[in-house]
mmCIF file of C-alpha atoms and ligand atoms in Angstrom:
data_model
loop_
_atom_site.group_PDB
_atom_site.id
_atom_site.type_symbol
_atom_site.label_atom_id
_atom_site.label_comp_id
_atom_site.label_asym_id
_atom_site.label_seq_id
_atom_site.Cartn_x
_atom_site.Cartn_y
_atom_site.Cartn_z
ATOM 1 C CA MET V 1 204.188 30.349 149.648
ATOM 2 C CA LYS V 2 203.227 31.182 146.073
ATOM 3 C CA ILE V 3 202.828 28.164 143.807
ATOM 4 C CA SER V 4 204.784 28.331 140.550
ATOM 5 C CA VAL V 5 202.868 27.232 137.477
ATOM 6 C CA LEU V 6 204.651 26.276 134.272
ATOM 7 C CA VAL V 7 202.644 27.806 131.424
ATOM 8 C CA THR V 8 203.610 26.276 128.082
ATOM 9 C CA GLY V 9 202.652 28.557 125.215
ATOM 10 C CA GLY V 10 202.271 31.322 127.807
ATOM 11 C CA ALA V 11 203.326 34.058 125.379
ATOM 12 C CA GLY V 12 200.426 33.204 123.059
ATOM 13 C CA TYR V 13 196.918 34.602 122.937
ATOM 14 C CA ILE V 14 195.107 32.597 125.615
ATOM 15 C CA GLY V 15 198.282 31.834 127.576
ATOM 16 C CA SER V 16 199.243 35.482 128.051
ATOM 17 C CA HIS V 17 195.772 36.387 129.328
ATOM 18 C CA THR V 18 195.863 33.402 131.665
ATOM 19 C CA CYS V 19 199.221 34.582 133.056
ATOM 20 C CA ILE V 20 197.471 37.768 134.191
ATOM 21 C CA ALA V 21 194.678 35.838 135.893
ATOM 22 C CA LEU V 22 197.270 33.563 137.527
ATOM 23 C CA ALA V 23 199.335 36.486 138.818
ATOM 24 C CA GLU V 24 196.208 38.214 140.125
ATOM 25 C CA ALA V 25 195.178 35.000 141.902
ATOM 26 C CA GLY V 26 198.559 34.773 143.659
ATOM 27 C CA PHE V 27 200.296 32.167 141.495
ATOM 28 C CA THR V 28 203.707 32.649 139.869
ATOM 29 C CA PRO V 29 203.603 31.857 136.147
ATOM 30 C CA ILE V 30 206.775 30.576 134.469
ATOM 31 C CA ILE V 31 206.460 30.672 130.693
ATOM 32 C CA LEU V 32 207.925 28.183 128.236
ATOM 33 C CA ASP V 33 207.377 29.235 124.627
ATOM 34 C CA ASN V 34 209.226 28.801 121.338
ATOM 35 C CA TYR V 35 207.695 32.084 120.036
ATOM 36 C CA GLY V 36 206.596 30.268 116.885
ATOM 37 C CA ASN V 37 203.326 32.208 117.004
ATOM 38 C CA SER V 38 204.008 34.916 119.593
ATOM 39 C CA SER V 39 206.492 37.510 120.742
ATOM 40 C CA PRO V 40 208.614 37.907 123.873
ATOM 41 C CA LYS V 41 207.492 41.550 123.839
ATOM 42 C CA VAL V 42 204.312 40.436 125.611
ATOM 43 C CA MET V 43 206.278 40.063 128.883
ATOM 44 C CA GLU V 44 206.706 43.791 129.366
ATOM 45 C CA ARG V 45 202.967 44.272 128.754
ATOM 46 C CA LEU V 46 202.170 41.629 131.360
ATOM 47 C CA ALA V 47 204.320 43.475 133.883
ATOM 48 C CA ARG V 48 202.523 46.756 133.113
ATOM 49 C CA ILE V 49 199.105 45.172 133.534
ATOM 50 C CA THR V 50 199.798 43.267 136.746
ATOM 51 C CA GLY V 51 202.138 45.804 138.361
ATOM 52 C CA GLN V 52 204.357 42.819 139.184
ATOM 53 C CA ALA V 53 207.712 41.765 137.728
ATOM 54 C CA ALA V 54 207.478 40.296 134.221
ATOM 55 C CA PRO V 55 207.071 36.511 134.382
ATOM 56 C CA LEU V 56 210.173 34.396 134.007
ATOM 57 C CA ALA V 57 210.129 33.307 130.371
ATOM 58 C CA ILE V 58 212.196 30.505 128.882
ATOM 59 C CA GLU V 59 212.530 30.260 125.134
ATOM 60 C CA GLY V 60 212.253 26.625 124.148
ATOM 61 C CA ASP V 61 210.133 23.806 122.838
ATOM 62 C CA VAL V 62 207.841 21.443 124.728
ATOM 63 C CA ARG V 63 209.296 18.615 122.671
ATOM 64 C CA ASP V 64 212.732 19.216 124.213
ATOM 65 C CA ARG V 65 212.829 16.658 127.023
ATOM 66 C CA ALA V 66 216.258 17.706 128.312
ATOM 67 C CA LEU V 67 215.073 21.317 128.631
ATOM 68 C CA LEU V 68 211.926 20.238 130.477
ATOM 69 C CA ASP V 69 213.944 18.075 132.881
ATOM 70 C CA ARG V 70 216.182 21.058 133.599
ATOM 71 C CA LEU V 71 213.194 23.329 134.145
ATOM 72 C CA PHE V 72 211.564 20.961 136.620
ATOM 73 C CA ALA V 73 214.900 20.470 138.424
ATOM 74 C CA GLU V 74 215.704 24.180 138.689
ATOM 75 C CA HIS V 75 212.259 25.497 139.659
ATOM 76 C CA GLU V 76 209.813 24.251 142.209
ATOM 77 C CA ILE V 77 206.865 23.838 139.876
ATOM 78 C CA GLY V 78 203.529 22.915 141.436
ATOM 79 C CA ALA V 79 201.411 22.567 138.309
ATOM 80 C CA VAL V 80 201.455 22.897 134.536
ATOM 81 C CA ILE V 81 199.011 24.619 132.189
ATOM 82 C CA HIS V 82 199.681 23.330 128.696
ATOM 83 C CA PHE V 83 198.714 25.739 125.902
ATOM 84 C CA ALA V 84 201.656 25.192 123.535
ATOM 85 C CA GLY V 85 200.531 23.866 120.193
ATOM 86 C CA LEU V 86 199.448 24.689 116.679
ATOM 87 C CA LYS V 87 195.827 25.655 116.048
ATOM 88 C CA ALA V 88 195.051 26.420 112.384
ATOM 89 C CA VAL V 89 192.566 23.883 111.036
ATOM 90 C CA GLY V 90 193.514 24.453 107.373
ATOM 91 C CA ASP V 91 197.247 24.103 108.055
ATOM 92 C CA SER V 92 196.557 20.849 109.886
ATOM 93 C CA VAL V 93 194.945 19.414 106.756
ATOM 94 C CA ALA V 94 197.892 20.526 104.596
ATOM 95 C CA ASP V 95 200.604 19.448 107.045
ATOM 96 C CA PRO V 96 199.178 16.899 109.501
ATOM 97 C CA LEU V 97 202.558 15.613 110.654
ATOM 98 C CA SER V 98 203.581 18.939 112.149
ATOM 99 C CA TYR V 99 200.263 18.979 114.057
ATOM 100 C CA TYR V 100 200.736 15.472 115.430
ATOM 101 C CA ASP V 101 204.365 16.310 116.228
ATOM 102 C CA ASN V 102 203.716 19.611 118.070
ATOM 103 C CA ASN V 103 200.372 18.823 119.609
ATOM 104 C CA VAL V 104 200.480 15.088 120.313
ATOM 105 C CA TYR V 105 204.195 14.292 120.643
ATOM 106 C CA GLY V 106 204.801 17.589 122.492
ATOM 107 C CA SER V 107 202.042 16.768 124.981
ATOM 108 C CA LEU V 108 203.475 13.278 125.564
ATOM 109 C CA VAL V 109 207.014 14.586 126.148
ATOM 110 C CA LEU V 110 205.641 17.123 128.619
ATOM 111 C CA ALA V 111 203.617 14.532 130.561
ATOM 112 C CA ALA V 112 206.588 12.146 130.708
ATOM 113 C CA ALA V 113 208.819 14.912 132.075
ATOM 114 C CA MET V 114 206.160 15.822 134.644
ATOM 115 C CA ARG V 115 205.886 12.195 135.734
ATOM 116 C CA SER V 116 209.666 11.952 136.218
ATOM 117 C CA ALA V 117 209.688 15.193 138.183
ATOM 118 C CA GLY V 118 206.736 14.143 140.335
ATOM 119 C CA VAL V 119 204.531 17.019 139.120
ATOM 120 C CA ARG V 120 201.071 15.604 138.545
ATOM 121 C CA THR V 121 198.740 18.594 138.233
ATOM 122 C CA LEU V 122 198.014 19.394 134.604
ATOM 123 C CA ILE V 123 195.502 21.635 132.837
ATOM 124 C CA PHE V 124 195.229 21.008 129.102
ATOM 125 C CA SER V 125 193.898 23.258 126.299
ATOM 126 C CA SER V 126 191.429 21.166 124.400
ATOM 127 C CA SER V 127 188.779 22.451 122.041
ATOM 128 C CA ALA V 128 185.097 22.172 121.197
ATOM 129 C CA THR V 129 186.401 21.063 117.824
ATOM 130 C CA VAL V 130 186.623 17.539 119.321
ATOM 131 C CA TYR V 131 182.810 17.354 118.997
ATOM 132 C CA GLY V 132 182.894 17.853 115.212
ATOM 133 C CA GLU V 133 179.351 18.362 113.924
ATOM 134 C CA PRO V 134 177.232 17.858 117.042
ATOM 135 C CA ASP V 135 173.802 16.217 117.041
ATOM 136 C CA GLU V 136 172.397 19.074 119.097
ATOM 137 C CA SER V 137 173.246 22.249 121.014
ATOM 138 C CA PRO V 138 173.903 23.022 123.779
ATOM 139 C CA ILE V 139 176.668 20.408 123.735
ATOM 140 C CA PRO V 140 177.295 18.546 127.003
ATOM 141 C CA GLU V 141 180.696 16.971 127.731
ATOM 142 C CA ASP V 142 179.384 13.446 127.147
ATOM 143 C CA ALA V 143 178.318 14.224 123.564
ATOM 144 C CA PRO V 144 180.039 12.022 120.962
ATOM 145 C CA THR V 145 183.519 13.126 119.857
ATOM 146 C CA ARG V 146 184.193 12.968 116.136
ATOM 147 C CA PRO V 147 186.666 15.656 115.116
ATOM 148 C CA ALA V 148 186.623 16.455 111.417
ATOM 149 C CA ASN V 149 190.254 17.424 110.798
ATOM 150 C CA PRO V 150 193.816 16.596 111.940
ATOM 151 C CA TYR V 151 193.892 19.547 114.376
ATOM 152 C CA GLY V 152 190.770 18.297 116.142
ATOM 153 C CA ARG V 153 192.044 14.718 116.111
ATOM 154 C CA SER V 154 195.344 15.851 117.655
ATOM 155 C CA LYS V 155 193.381 17.403 120.552
ATOM 156 C CA LEU V 156 191.263 14.282 121.042
ATOM 157 C CA MET V 157 194.355 12.045 120.965
ATOM 158 C CA VAL V 158 195.920 14.093 123.752
ATOM 159 C CA GLU V 159 192.683 14.001 125.756
ATOM 160 C CA GLU V 160 192.677 10.209 125.453
ATOM 161 C CA ALA V 161 196.369 9.837 126.310
ATOM 162 C CA TYR V 162 196.028 12.130 129.338
ATOM 163 C CA GLY V 163 192.884 10.286 130.410
ATOM 164 C CA ASP V 164 194.722 6.957 130.278
ATOM 165 C CA LEU V 165 197.633 8.466 132.185
ATOM 166 C CA GLY V 166 195.318 9.856 134.866
ATOM 167 C CA ARG V 167 193.731 6.442 135.324
ATOM 168 C CA SER V 168 197.038 4.544 135.289
ATOM 169 C CA GLU V 169 198.286 5.570 138.726
ATOM 170 C CA PRO V 170 197.093 7.597 141.678
ATOM 171 C CA GLY V 171 198.119 11.192 142.183
ATOM 172 C CA TRP V 172 197.253 12.739 138.844
ATOM 173 C CA ARG V 173 195.031 15.799 138.801
ATOM 174 C CA ILE V 174 194.187 16.516 135.196
ATOM 175 C CA ALA V 175 191.676 18.963 133.713
ATOM 176 C CA LEU V 176 190.869 18.793 130.008
ATOM 177 C CA LEU V 177 189.262 22.112 129.084
ATOM 178 C CA ARG V 178 187.284 22.312 125.856
ATOM 179 C CA TYR V 179 187.173 25.942 124.774
ATOM 180 C CA PHE V 180 184.462 27.173 122.449
ATOM 181 C CA ASN V 181 185.351 30.365 120.481
ATOM 182 C CA PRO V 182 187.751 32.531 122.507
ATOM 183 C CA VAL V 183 187.690 36.209 121.474
ATOM 184 C CA GLY V 184 188.329 39.629 122.980
ATOM 185 C CA ALA V 185 191.358 40.987 124.756
ATOM 186 C CA HIS V 186 192.439 42.215 128.165
ATOM 187 C CA GLU V 187 190.435 45.328 129.017
ATOM 188 C CA SER V 188 193.647 47.406 129.187
ATOM 189 C CA GLY V 189 194.050 47.001 125.424
ATOM 190 C CA LEU V 190 197.712 46.157 126.029
ATOM 191 C CA ILE V 191 197.555 42.500 125.013
ATOM 192 C CA GLY V 192 195.399 40.661 122.508
ATOM 193 C CA GLU V 193 195.350 38.342 119.540
ATOM 194 C CA HIS V 194 197.647 39.120 116.626
ATOM 195 C CA PRO V 195 197.422 36.450 113.922
ATOM 196 C CA GLN V 196 200.241 36.267 111.402
ATOM 197 C CA GLY V 197 199.054 36.909 107.847
ATOM 198 C CA LYS V 198 195.405 36.821 106.831
ATOM 199 C CA PRO V 199 193.238 35.858 109.814
ATOM 200 C CA ASN V 200 191.215 32.651 109.545
ATOM 201 C CA ASN V 201 188.974 33.520 112.462
ATOM 202 C CA LEU V 202 186.060 35.901 112.503
ATOM 203 C CA MET V 203 186.910 38.370 115.284
ATOM 204 C CA PRO V 204 190.469 39.240 114.142
ATOM 205 C CA PHE V 205 189.180 39.609 110.595
ATOM 206 C CA VAL V 206 186.391 41.972 111.647
ATOM 207 C CA SER V 207 188.906 43.965 113.724
ATOM 208 C CA GLN V 208 191.238 44.341 110.768
ATOM 209 C CA VAL V 209 188.377 45.536 108.562
ATOM 210 C CA ALA V 210 187.324 48.047 111.224
ATOM 211 C CA VAL V 211 190.859 49.425 111.545
ATOM 212 C CA GLY V 212 191.095 49.797 107.750
ATOM 213 C CA GLN V 213 193.602 47.046 106.999
ATOM 214 C CA ARG V 214 191.130 45.013 104.928
ATOM 215 C CA PRO V 215 188.350 46.329 102.706
ATOM 216 C CA HIS V 216 185.514 44.068 103.828
ATOM 217 C CA LEU V 217 184.528 40.937 105.677
ATOM 218 C CA THR V 218 183.338 37.985 103.658
ATOM 219 C CA VAL V 219 180.538 36.273 105.565
ATOM 220 C CA HIS V 220 180.983 32.570 104.901
ATOM 221 C CA GLY V 221 177.426 31.616 104.065
ATOM 222 C CA GLY V 222 174.127 33.443 104.465
ATOM 223 C CA ASP V 223 171.812 30.477 103.912
ATOM 224 C CA TYR V 224 172.328 28.364 107.012
ATOM 225 C CA PRO V 225 169.259 27.177 108.940
ATOM 226 C CA THR V 226 169.906 29.792 111.643
ATOM 227 C CA PRO V 227 167.811 32.858 112.596
ATOM 228 C CA ASP V 228 169.705 35.227 110.242
ATOM 229 C CA GLY V 229 171.211 32.614 107.904
ATOM 230 C CA THR V 230 174.797 33.026 109.166
ATOM 231 C CA GLY V 231 176.858 30.620 111.283
ATOM 232 C CA VAL V 232 176.295 30.564 115.035
ATOM 233 C CA ARG V 233 179.065 30.027 117.622
ATOM 234 C CA ASP V 234 179.628 30.336 121.353
ATOM 235 C CA TYR V 235 182.015 33.310 121.627
ATOM 236 C CA VAL V 236 183.659 33.493 125.041
ATOM 237 C CA HIS V 237 185.767 36.376 126.354
ATOM 238 C CA VAL V 238 189.417 35.411 126.701
ATOM 239 C CA MET V 239 189.548 36.846 130.253
ATOM 240 C CA ASP V 240 186.583 34.675 131.263
ATOM 241 C CA LEU V 241 188.518 31.756 129.808
ATOM 242 C CA ALA V 242 191.642 32.839 131.715
ATOM 243 C CA GLU V 243 189.648 32.898 134.959
ATOM 244 C CA GLY V 244 188.283 29.456 134.078
ATOM 245 C CA HIS V 245 191.857 28.158 134.039
ATOM 246 C CA VAL V 246 192.518 29.548 137.492
ATOM 247 C CA ALA V 247 189.304 27.918 138.755
ATOM 248 C CA ALA V 248 190.308 24.593 137.159
ATOM 249 C CA LEU V 249 193.801 24.855 138.624
ATOM 250 C CA ARG V 250 192.476 25.525 142.111
ATOM 251 C CA HIS V 251 190.113 22.598 141.786
ATOM 252 C CA ALA V 252 192.856 20.275 140.514
ATOM 253 C CA LEU V 253 195.214 21.294 143.324
ATOM 254 C CA ALA V 254 192.506 20.318 145.809
ATOM 255 C CA HIS V 255 191.148 17.153 144.140
ATOM 256 C CA GLU V 256 192.799 14.133 142.567
ATOM 257 C CA GLY V 257 191.375 12.756 139.355
ATOM 258 C CA LEU V 258 190.354 13.622 135.859
ATOM 259 C CA LEU V 259 187.965 16.356 134.736
ATOM 260 C CA THR V 260 186.670 17.170 131.259
ATOM 261 C CA LEU V 261 184.856 20.502 131.045
ATOM 262 C CA ASN V 262 183.415 22.813 128.423
ATOM 263 C CA LEU V 263 184.352 26.481 128.743
ATOM 264 C CA GLY V 264 181.771 28.556 126.910
ATOM 265 C CA THR V 265 178.926 30.941 127.660
ATOM 266 C CA GLY V 266 176.034 28.658 126.724
ATOM 267 C CA ARG V 267 174.813 31.276 124.235
ATOM 268 C CA GLY V 268 175.112 31.297 120.465
ATOM 269 C CA GLY V 269 175.887 34.422 118.465
ATOM 270 C CA SER V 270 175.721 34.688 114.676
ATOM 271 C CA VAL V 271 178.294 36.244 112.365
ATOM 272 C CA LEU V 272 175.946 39.215 111.912
ATOM 273 C CA ASP V 273 175.500 39.515 115.692
ATOM 274 C CA VAL V 274 179.289 39.819 115.996
ATOM 275 C CA VAL V 275 179.454 42.398 113.210
ATOM 276 C CA ALA V 276 176.664 44.471 114.814
ATOM 277 C CA ALA V 277 178.311 44.325 118.255
ATOM 278 C CA PHE V 278 181.642 45.320 116.723
ATOM 279 C CA GLU V 279 180.058 48.267 114.936
ATOM 280 C CA ARG V 280 178.643 49.447 118.277
ATOM 281 C CA ALA V 281 182.105 49.087 119.816
ATOM 282 C CA CYS V 282 184.074 50.967 117.162
ATOM 283 C CA GLY V 283 181.405 53.430 116.067
ATOM 284 C CA LYS V 284 181.938 52.663 112.363
ATOM 285 C CA SER V 285 180.278 50.402 109.886
ATOM 286 C CA VAL V 286 182.057 47.161 109.020
ATOM 287 C CA PRO V 287 181.595 46.511 105.294
ATOM 288 C CA ARG V 288 180.651 42.921 104.590
ATOM 289 C CA VAL V 289 179.662 40.777 101.650
ATOM 290 C CA ILE V 290 177.870 37.462 101.858
ATOM 291 C CA GLY V 291 179.975 34.758 100.233
ATOM 292 C CA PRO V 292 179.636 31.014 99.884
ATOM 293 C CA ARG V 293 179.774 28.646 102.843
ATOM 294 C CA ARG V 294 183.291 27.751 104.050
ATOM 295 C CA PRO V 295 183.963 24.039 103.481
ATOM 296 C CA GLY V 296 183.873 22.037 106.703
ATOM 297 C CA ASP V 297 181.938 24.664 108.704
ATOM 298 C CA VAL V 298 179.218 23.528 111.074
ATOM 299 C CA PRO V 299 176.040 25.688 110.873
ATOM 300 C CA ALA V 300 175.585 26.291 114.605
ATOM 301 C CA TYR V 301 176.808 25.096 117.967
ATOM 302 C CA TRP V 302 177.195 26.309 121.523
ATOM 303 C CA ALA V 303 178.245 24.913 124.874
ATOM 304 C CA ASP V 304 176.400 23.448 127.771
ATOM 305 C CA PRO V 305 178.627 25.119 130.391
ATOM 306 C CA SER V 306 176.661 23.840 133.403
ATOM 307 C CA ALA V 307 179.285 21.288 134.488
ATOM 308 C CA ALA V 308 181.982 23.973 134.781
ATOM 309 C CA LYS V 309 179.616 26.009 136.925
ATOM 310 C CA ALA V 310 178.677 23.051 139.120
ATOM 311 C CA VAL V 311 182.225 21.735 139.568
ATOM 312 C CA LEU V 312 184.366 24.875 139.474
ATOM 313 C CA GLY V 313 181.857 27.575 140.362
ATOM 314 C CA TRP V 314 182.975 29.268 137.144
ATOM 315 C CA GLU V 315 180.775 30.897 134.548
ATOM 316 C CA ALA V 316 181.465 33.359 131.763
ATOM 317 C CA ARG V 317 180.431 36.891 132.790
ATOM 318 C CA ARG V 318 181.389 39.127 129.889
ATOM 319 C CA SER V 319 178.986 40.016 127.060
ATOM 320 C CA LEU V 320 179.518 39.980 123.298
ATOM 321 C CA ASP V 321 179.564 43.810 123.417
ATOM 322 C CA GLN V 322 182.410 43.681 125.927
ATOM 323 C CA MET V 323 184.298 41.118 123.811
ATOM 324 C CA CYS V 324 184.078 43.484 120.824
ATOM 325 C CA ALA V 325 184.900 46.629 122.824
ATOM 326 C CA ASP V 326 188.042 44.971 124.228
ATOM 327 C CA SER V 327 189.075 43.572 120.817
ATOM 328 C CA TRP V 328 188.686 47.037 119.336
ATOM 329 C CA ARG V 329 190.740 48.690 122.116
ATOM 330 C CA TRP V 330 193.568 46.229 121.426
ATOM 331 C CA GLN V 331 193.309 46.389 117.627
ATOM 332 C CA SER V 332 193.035 50.178 117.357
ATOM 333 C CA GLY V 333 195.887 50.740 119.820
ATOM 334 C CA ASN V 334 198.164 48.087 118.313
ATOM 335 C CA PRO V 335 197.257 47.778 114.625
ATOM 336 C CA ASN V 336 200.520 45.964 113.913
ATOM 337 C CA GLY V 337 200.557 43.781 117.011
ATOM 338 C CA TYR V 338 203.386 43.869 119.514
HETATM 339 P P1 LIG B 1 198.606 30.846 120.172
HETATM 340 O O1 LIG B 1 199.211 30.353 118.908
HETATM 341 O O2 LIG B 1 198.421 32.299 120.352
HETATM 342 O O3 LIG B 1 199.419 30.285 121.426
HETATM 343 C C1 LIG B 1 200.139 29.074 121.382
HETATM 344 C C2 LIG B 1 201.534 29.377 121.905
HETATM 345 O O4 LIG B 1 202.288 28.159 121.933
HETATM 346 C C3 LIG B 1 202.300 30.351 121.017
HETATM 347 O O5 LIG B 1 202.880 31.347 121.822
HETATM 348 C C4 LIG B 1 203.334 29.489 120.324
HETATM 349 O O6 LIG B 1 204.512 30.227 120.042
HETATM 350 C C5 LIG B 1 203.568 28.408 121.359
HETATM 351 N N1 LIG B 1 204.007 27.109 120.834
HETATM 352 C C6 LIG B 1 203.482 26.405 119.802
HETATM 353 N N2 LIG B 1 204.122 25.236 119.660
HETATM 354 C C7 LIG B 1 205.072 25.194 120.625
HETATM 355 C C8 LIG B 1 206.047 24.234 121.014
HETATM 356 N N3 LIG B 1 206.178 23.081 120.335
HETATM 357 N N4 LIG B 1 206.843 24.507 122.058
HETATM 358 C C9 LIG B 1 206.730 25.682 122.736
HETATM 359 N N5 LIG B 1 205.833 26.627 122.420
HETATM 360 C C10 LIG B 1 205.009 26.385 121.371
HETATM 361 O O7 LIG B 1 197.199 30.079 120.330
HETATM 362 P P2 LIG B 1 196.045 30.274 121.404
HETATM 363 O O8 LIG B 1 194.853 30.734 120.695
HETATM 364 O O9 LIG B 1 196.543 31.023 122.573
HETATM 365 O O10 LIG B 1 195.790 28.754 121.803
HETATM 366 C C11 LIG B 1 196.370 28.165 122.960
HETATM 367 C C12 LIG B 1 195.913 26.720 123.043
HETATM 368 O O11 LIG B 1 194.490 26.682 123.097
HETATM 369 C C13 LIG B 1 196.317 25.875 121.834
HETATM 370 O O12 LIG B 1 196.681 24.575 122.303
HETATM 371 C C14 LIG B 1 195.056 25.811 121.013
HETATM 372 O O13 LIG B 1 194.987 24.635 120.247
HETATM 373 C C15 LIG B 1 193.993 25.812 122.091
HETATM 374 N N6 LIG B 1 192.693 26.333 121.628
HETATM 375 C C16 LIG B 1 192.631 27.563 121.029
HETATM 376 C C17 LIG B 1 191.400 28.035 120.564
HETATM 377 C C18 LIG B 1 191.296 29.352 119.845
HETATM 378 O O14 LIG B 1 190.319 29.553 119.124
HETATM 379 N N7 LIG B 1 192.224 30.282 120.024
HETATM 380 C C19 LIG B 1 190.248 27.268 120.739
HETATM 381 C C20 LIG B 1 190.346 26.037 121.385
HETATM 382 C C21 LIG B 1 191.590 25.571 121.816
HETATM 383 C C1 LIG B 2 183.325 31.643 113.285
HETATM 384 C C2 LIG B 2 182.160 31.926 112.353
HETATM 385 C C3 LIG B 2 182.564 31.239 110.101
HETATM 386 C C4 LIG B 2 185.748 34.136 109.223
HETATM 387 C C5 LIG B 2 187.741 27.805 114.805
HETATM 388 C C6 LIG B 2 188.333 26.429 114.836
HETATM 389 C C7 LIG B 2 188.056 25.769 116.151
HETATM 390 C C8 LIG B 2 188.482 26.653 117.324
HETATM 391 C C9 LIG B 2 187.979 28.047 117.197
HETATM 392 C C10 LIG B 2 190.690 26.038 118.079
HETATM 393 C C11 LIG B 2 181.867 30.788 111.379
HETATM 394 C C12 LIG B 2 182.400 32.747 110.180
HETATM 395 C C13 LIG B 2 184.756 33.401 109.857
HETATM 396 C C14 LIG B 2 185.388 35.006 108.159
HETATM 397 C C15 LIG B 2 183.087 34.360 108.460
HETATM 398 N N1 LIG B 2 189.913 26.776 117.411
HETATM 399 N N2 LIG B 2 183.444 33.513 109.484
HETATM 400 N N3 LIG B 2 184.050 35.080 107.822
HETATM 401 O O1 LIG B 2 185.420 27.987 112.656
HETATM 402 O O2 LIG B 2 183.978 28.325 114.713
HETATM 403 O O3 LIG B 2 186.333 27.711 114.989
HETATM 404 O O4 LIG B 2 188.279 28.568 115.885
HETATM 405 O O5 LIG B 2 190.453 25.045 118.699
HETATM 406 O O6 LIG B 2 188.739 24.562 116.142
HETATM 407 O O7 LIG B 2 187.753 25.669 113.790
HETATM 408 O O8 LIG B 2 185.789 29.974 114.212
HETATM 409 O O9 LIG B 2 186.225 32.365 113.935
HETATM 410 O O10 LIG B 2 186.854 30.807 112.053
HETATM 411 O O11 LIG B 2 184.450 31.244 112.516
HETATM 412 O O12 LIG B 2 181.912 34.454 108.109
HETATM 413 O O13 LIG B 2 186.222 35.658 107.540
HETATM 414 O O14 LIG B 2 182.503 33.049 111.536
HETATM 415 O O15 LIG B 2 181.994 30.725 108.926
HETATM 416 O O16 LIG B 2 180.486 30.734 111.197
HETATM 417 P P1 LIG B 2 185.301 28.452 114.040
HETATM 418 P P2 LIG B 2 185.925 31.148 113.166
#
């Protein structure tokens, strides 16, 4: 029998791509999303991509305990993948309470509802941001955690709460996945990332410049101690990430206990590497100007992804060129999102 997986935030960027990987792996995703940063229109796209019925989608909030209790009572849910949350670092500095409310309180309400329902398999979206400014790269999972903003602290708080929960009683199967920089889109070009307003992140900004919606990219700093002077990150294709969730889910279903894993490629790419790869993908030049450093930015970091490979048998397969080609297919086909 197919196992149903509750996917909170499943209409969002990483969640929607993971729903495809879940469906292709024989799971049945059930989405819970408040559409605060997404659109229900993604469901029809998911159906087109998978050739299966659109996932069941419930509009609602992870902080709504009564709704969660109803969901667990009405559906036979075997596991939960918890993406729902807010993710803009700058907003978290301006409005920390909404970050602690959505990300921390929401995660606690969800875990309490799972415990009552007897569902104890949980995959959680954490972030490399929990490492803050690392001492060295590649970053292994046992590197010190010292997040530098409320968003990062909200992720670390949830990691700690879920860790304590996992250790408090037998039966829990919890994977805390620390994503590096997810980019790209499904290769169909039918789903992708569509930030509201001016993008904070590099790849959506470059895409919007390439499609003509913005005049140029401002490179935040050209004088870092990196090979070309620009910031270096571990960009990982969102479909590799999606497949990493399926691998983590399979592992959790088969093994009790707590896992903390990096999901990244193990390779660093600079801002100018991304721009060059994007230019190859779209066949145009991407105008850019070098501006000052962005406050709070770390010069360079990338993952040590060896634990995910050893434990899950998962590793990222897609190249930076493929990430840019897929982003471009999505952006050029859907310049205004869904
Ligand atoms: P996203 O905003 O596209 O997706 C989050 C989804 O959750 C959205 O559909 C939103 O409407 C929904 N949501 C938010 N709060 C909710 C609530 N209280 N109840 C119900 N639904 C709610 O973001 P994403 O990039 O897909 O990120 C997914 C998760 O991965 C987040 O937890 C994020 O912090 C984490 N993460 C993202 C990145 C990244 O760079 N994109 C990196 C590391 C970790
Ligand atoms: C990447 C590089 C910028 C925009 C953020 C969050 C992190 C995680 C992933 C959720 C940096 C440079 C960017 C631009 C630029 N999210 N840049 N011009 O900062 O590594 O990580 O997203 O967990 O928590 O902090 O990603 O895409 O913003 O920046 O030069 O217009 O691109 O300086 O070197 P970042 P990013």
